[in-house]
Every structure is written in structure tokens, then in C-alpha cells.
Amino acid sequence: MSQGASEVPLSALRLKYCERKDAFLEDNIKVKNPFCVFRDWLELALKTPEILEPNAAALATVNPEGRPSNRYVLVKEATAEGFTFFTNYGSRKAEDIKSNPNVAISFYWLPLRRSVRIEGVAEKITAEDSLKYFHQRPRASQIGAAASPQSQRIPSRSYLDEVEATIKAKLGADGEVPLPNWGGYLVRPDLIEFWQGQTDRLHDRIRFRRGAGVESEVDSKLVHKGEDGWVYERLAP
């Protein structure tokens, strides 16, 4: 593909990241628990006007044939248990999770030059919790979820409009929207990595892990003991 005179080659793109004085150091982590670090980073992202959807994250799944897929979701809750998002239970991501619950989530907050990468196991939340959140959504979003057979082939855009119109007519102006095949997943993490970009490309990467046997790896040189069963380590960029 030829490049026009006004086009900038991708190889020439260079974004300035953080300076060395702003490096992300282990000493900056007051509580050696990744949920505490995530909460602090998220709070800053929420206060950064340039970040319009700080809860947007890329969710990666793998199907039974080992083929990966990736898409953005909105994380609606982040607690000490894990990270919750909602979707249609007939979607591709849901089908992937049914066969392989191991997933990965990545947040990227460009204005802060920060990213958080999470690996863990996804499980459905209770139907009661899904229903509670479903009815907290705007009514138009509830109807949209009921109208869309997510990830399935449809004949046209007008098909969705027709299904939506049928649902609206059936429910009337005030009828409660029944919960469709839709709900939440909780991702329980066993790995959370925090990345902060450096202009010299010697980026900061601090990874937390937990699980069977990880604490036996602690040597206080490469692997350090954290809190609540977590260990942490610095990775080369």
C-alpha cells in the first residue's frame, strides 16, 4: 500500500510516556494487595476528564478449538472478589466461557500512561444479582438487551428495529421488561499486572499472583510476599 504525502507511517509514531522521576516503584505500593492498587489507579482514572469510560476493558476468551477472541466490555463492579461484567448468555464470549472459563481482562488508561492486565476464572453471578442490575439500567437498554440475539446472524438492521418495536408494543409504556438470557460474570483473578509507560521504554511492570504454591516461591529478591495470599514481582518491559 502506497503512502500519500500527508500520511505518517505507523513506525514513526512515538508517544511521550512518564519520566524516570515518576517511575512506579514497589515503595509506592502502601498495601501489597493488587485490589488496593487497582482501587487507587481506578480512582485517579475516574478523576481524569480525558478518560471517558474508565471502566472499559478488553475481555479475551478462547473457544474449544483454542481460537482466541477479544472485545471490549464495561466492568460494572470491582471488589475484593473480582471484576464483574454483563452480557448475553448466548453471545460468543459466553459460549467461550462455558467451555473454557479462563479469561483475561485489560484496562488501558492512555492519559495516565497506565494499563492493568488481569487473568482469572469467570463464573456466572446469581440470577438475583443479574436481575437487580438489569432493572437498574435505563429502560431502553433493557429492551435493547431483550431485542438482540447477541453474536447471532440477523438479516438486517431493520430486523432489530422491528423486534424492538414489537417488544415495546407488547410491554406498553410502563410494563416491566423481563430478564432475557442475560446476566453477569464475576472474574476471580489469580494474576493482576500493573504497567506504567516510561518515555525511554523501560516501562514499569509489577505483577501480583496468587494460587497453590506461589508463596513457596518467595525469596525476597525476585518474588516478594504480599498480603492476603498474594506475591508480587517486577518484570522486565
Coordinates of C-alpha atoms in Angstrom, one line a residue:
M1 CA 0.0 0.0 0.0
S2 CA 1.5 3.3 -1.0
Q3 CA 1.5 6.2 1.4
G4 CA 0.3 9.7 0.5
A5 CA 2.4 12.8 1.3
S6 CA 0.2 13.6 4.3
E7 CA 0.3 10.1 5.8
V8 CA 2.5 9.3 8.8
P9 CA 3.9 5.8 8.9
L10 CA 2.9 3.8 11.9
S11 CA 6.6 3.1 12.6
A12 CA 7.2 6.8 13.2
L13 CA 4.5 7.2 15.9
R14 CA 6.1 8.0 19.3
L15 CA 4.1 9.0 22.3
K16 CA 5.8 10.5 25.3
Y17 CA 5.2 8.5 28.5
C18 CA 6.2 9.1 32.1
E19 CA 9.7 10.3 33.1
R20 CA 12.0 8.4 35.4
K21 CA 11.2 10.6 38.4
D22 CA 7.6 9.3 38.1
A23 CA 8.5 5.7 37.9
F24 CA 6.1 3.2 39.5
L25 CA 8.1 1.6 42.3
E26 CA 7.4 -1.1 44.9
D27 CA 7.8 1.6 47.6
N28 CA 4.8 3.4 46.1
I29 CA 2.6 0.4 47.0
K30 CA 1.5 1.1 50.5
V31 CA -0.7 -2.1 50.8
K32 CA 0.8 -5.0 48.9
N33 CA -2.6 -6.2 47.7
P34 CA -3.5 -5.7 44.0
F35 CA -7.1 -4.8 44.7
C36 CA -5.9 -1.8 46.8
V37 CA -3.6 -0.7 44.0
F38 CA -6.3 -1.2 41.4
R39 CA -8.7 0.9 43.5
D40 CA -6.2 3.7 43.7
W41 CA -5.5 3.7 40.0
L42 CA -9.2 3.5 39.1
E43 CA -9.9 6.5 41.4
L44 CA -7.3 8.5 39.5
A45 CA -8.8 7.3 36.2
L46 CA -12.3 8.4 37.3
K47 CA -11.0 11.8 38.1
T48 CA -9.2 12.2 34.8
P49 CA -11.6 14.1 32.4
E50 CA -9.9 12.8 29.3
I51 CA -10.8 9.2 30.2
L52 CA -14.5 9.0 29.2
E53 CA -15.1 5.3 30.2
P54 CA -12.5 4.3 32.8
N55 CA -14.4 1.0 33.3
A56 CA -14.0 0.0 29.7
A57 CA -11.8 -3.1 29.4
A58 CA -10.8 -5.6 26.7
L59 CA -12.0 -9.1 27.5
A60 CA -10.2 -12.1 25.9
T61 CA -11.7 -15.6 25.8
V62 CA -10.8 -18.8 24.0
N63 CA -13.1 -21.2 22.2
P64 CA -13.0 -25.1 22.4
E65 CA -10.7 -25.1 19.3
G66 CA -8.2 -22.9 21.1
R67 CA -9.1 -19.8 18.9
P68 CA -8.9 -16.6 20.9
S69 CA -11.3 -13.6 20.6
N70 CA -11.2 -10.2 22.1
R71 CA -13.8 -7.5 22.7
Y72 CA -14.5 -4.5 24.9
V73 CA -16.9 -4.7 27.9
L74 CA -17.8 -2.4 30.7
V75 CA -16.7 -3.6 34.1
K76 CA -19.6 -2.7 36.4
E77 CA -18.1 -3.8 39.7
A78 CA -14.6 -4.2 41.1
T79 CA -14.3 -5.7 44.6
A80 CA -12.0 -7.9 46.6
E81 CA -13.8 -10.8 45.0
G82 CA -13.1 -9.8 41.4
F83 CA -14.4 -7.9 38.4
T84 CA -18.0 -8.1 37.2
F85 CA -19.3 -7.5 33.7
F86 CA -22.7 -8.3 32.0
T87 CA -23.5 -9.8 28.7
N88 CA -26.0 -12.0 26.8
Y89 CA -25.6 -15.6 27.9
G90 CA -25.9 -16.7 24.2
S91 CA -23.1 -14.5 23.0
R92 CA -19.7 -15.7 21.7
K93 CA -18.0 -14.7 24.8
A94 CA -20.5 -16.6 26.9
E95 CA -20.1 -19.7 24.8
D96 CA -16.3 -19.5 25.1
I97 CA -16.5 -19.1 28.9
K98 CA -18.9 -22.1 29.1
S99 CA -16.2 -24.3 27.5
N100 CA -13.1 -22.5 29.0
P101 CA -13.7 -20.2 31.9
N102 CA -10.1 -18.9 31.9
V103 CA -10.2 -15.3 30.7
A104 CA -8.1 -12.1 30.6
I105 CA -9.1 -8.5 31.0
S106 CA -7.1 -5.4 30.1
F107 CA -7.7 -1.8 31.1
Y108 CA -5.8 0.9 29.3
W109 CA -5.9 4.5 30.5
L110 CA -3.9 6.4 27.9
P111 CA -3.9 9.8 29.5
L112 CA -2.3 8.3 32.6
R113 CA 0.1 6.1 30.6
R114 CA -1.2 3.1 32.7
S115 CA -2.6 -0.3 32.0
V116 CA -3.9 -3.1 34.2
R117 CA -3.8 -6.7 32.9
I118 CA -5.9 -9.4 34.7
E119 CA -6.1 -13.2 34.3
G120 CA -8.6 -15.3 36.1
V121 CA -11.6 -17.6 36.0
A122 CA -15.1 -16.3 35.1
E123 CA -18.2 -17.6 36.7
K124 CA -21.9 -16.6 36.5
I125 CA -23.2 -14.4 39.2
T126 CA -26.6 -15.3 40.8
A127 CA -29.8 -14.7 38.7
E128 CA -31.0 -12.5 41.5
D129 CA -28.0 -10.2 41.2
S130 CA -28.3 -10.2 37.4
L131 CA -31.9 -9.2 37.7
K132 CA -31.2 -6.5 40.2
Y133 CA -28.6 -4.9 37.9
F134 CA -30.7 -5.4 34.8
H135 CA -33.6 -3.3 36.2
Q136 CA -31.1 -0.6 37.3
R137 CA -30.3 0.0 33.6
P138 CA -32.2 2.6 31.5
R139 CA -35.4 1.0 30.2
A140 CA -34.2 1.5 26.6
S141 CA -31.1 -0.6 27.4
Q142 CA -33.2 -3.3 29.0
I143 CA -35.4 -3.5 25.8
G144 CA -32.2 -3.5 23.7
A145 CA -30.9 -6.4 25.6
A146 CA -34.1 -8.3 25.1
A147 CA -34.3 -7.5 21.4
S148 CA -30.7 -8.5 20.5
P149 CA -29.7 -12.2 20.0
Q150 CA -26.1 -11.2 20.5
S151 CA -23.5 -12.7 18.2
Q152 CA -26.1 -14.4 16.1
R153 CA -26.6 -13.7 12.4
I154 CA -29.5 -11.3 11.6
P155 CA -30.9 -10.3 8.2
S156 CA -30.6 -6.5 8.6
R157 CA -30.5 -3.5 10.9
S158 CA -34.3 -3.1 10.3
Y159 CA -34.8 -6.6 11.8
L160 CA -33.6 -5.3 15.2
D161 CA -35.8 -2.2 14.9
E162 CA -38.8 -4.5 14.2
V163 CA -38.1 -6.7 17.2
E164 CA -37.6 -3.7 19.4
A165 CA -40.9 -2.2 18.3
T166 CA -42.7 -5.5 18.9
I167 CA -41.3 -5.6 22.5
K168 CA -42.3 -2.0 23.2
A169 CA -45.8 -2.6 21.9
K170 CA -46.2 -5.7 24.0
L171 CA -44.9 -4.1 27.2
G172 CA -46.6 -0.7 26.8
A173 CA -45.2 2.4 28.3
D174 CA -44.7 1.1 31.8
G175 CA -44.5 -2.7 31.6
E176 CA -41.6 -4.3 33.3
V177 CA -39.0 -5.7 30.9
P178 CA -38.5 -9.5 31.8
L179 CA -34.9 -10.6 32.2
P180 CA -33.7 -12.2 28.9
N181 CA -30.9 -14.7 28.5
W182 CA -28.6 -12.2 30.0
G183 CA -26.6 -11.7 33.1
G184 CA -23.3 -11.1 34.9
Y185 CA -20.0 -12.8 35.2
L186 CA -17.5 -12.5 38.0
V187 CA -13.9 -12.8 37.1
R188 CA -11.9 -14.1 40.1
P189 CA -8.3 -13.1 39.4
D190 CA -5.2 -15.1 40.1
L191 CA -2.9 -12.6 38.3
I192 CA -3.0 -8.8 38.2
E193 CA -0.3 -6.9 36.5
F194 CA 0.2 -3.1 36.7
W195 CA 2.0 -1.3 33.8
Q196 CA 3.1 2.3 33.6
G197 CA 4.8 3.6 30.5
Q198 CA 8.2 5.2 30.5
T199 CA 9.4 7.5 27.7
D200 CA 12.7 5.6 27.4
R201 CA 10.6 2.4 27.0
L202 CA 12.0 1.0 30.3
H203 CA 8.4 0.6 31.3
D204 CA 7.3 -0.4 34.9
R205 CA 5.6 -3.8 35.3
I206 CA 4.7 -5.1 38.7
R207 CA 2.8 -8.4 38.7
F208 CA 0.8 -9.9 41.6
R209 CA 0.0 -13.6 41.6
R210 CA -1.9 -16.0 44.0
G211 CA -2.7 -19.6 43.9
A212 CA -1.4 -23.0 45.1
G213 CA 2.3 -23.0 45.8
V214 CA 3.1 -19.4 44.9
E215 CA 4.1 -18.4 48.4
S216 CA 6.8 -21.1 48.3
E217 CA 8.5 -19.1 45.5
V218 CA 9.1 -16.1 47.8
D219 CA 12.8 -15.4 48.1
S220 CA 12.6 -11.6 48.8
K221 CA 14.8 -10.9 45.8
L222 CA 12.7 -11.7 42.8
V223 CA 9.5 -12.8 44.4
H224 CA 8.1 -10.9 47.4
K225 CA 5.4 -11.8 49.9
G226 CA 2.3 -9.6 49.6
E227 CA -0.9 -9.6 51.6
D228 CA -3.9 -11.9 51.6
G229 CA -2.0 -14.8 49.9
W230 CA -0.6 -12.6 47.0
V231 CA 3.0 -12.5 45.9
Y232 CA 4.5 -9.8 43.7
E233 CA 7.4 -9.4 41.4
R234 CA 8.9 -6.9 38.9
L235 CA 9.0 -7.9 35.3
A236 CA 11.3 -6.6 32.6
P237 CA 9.5 -4.5 30.0

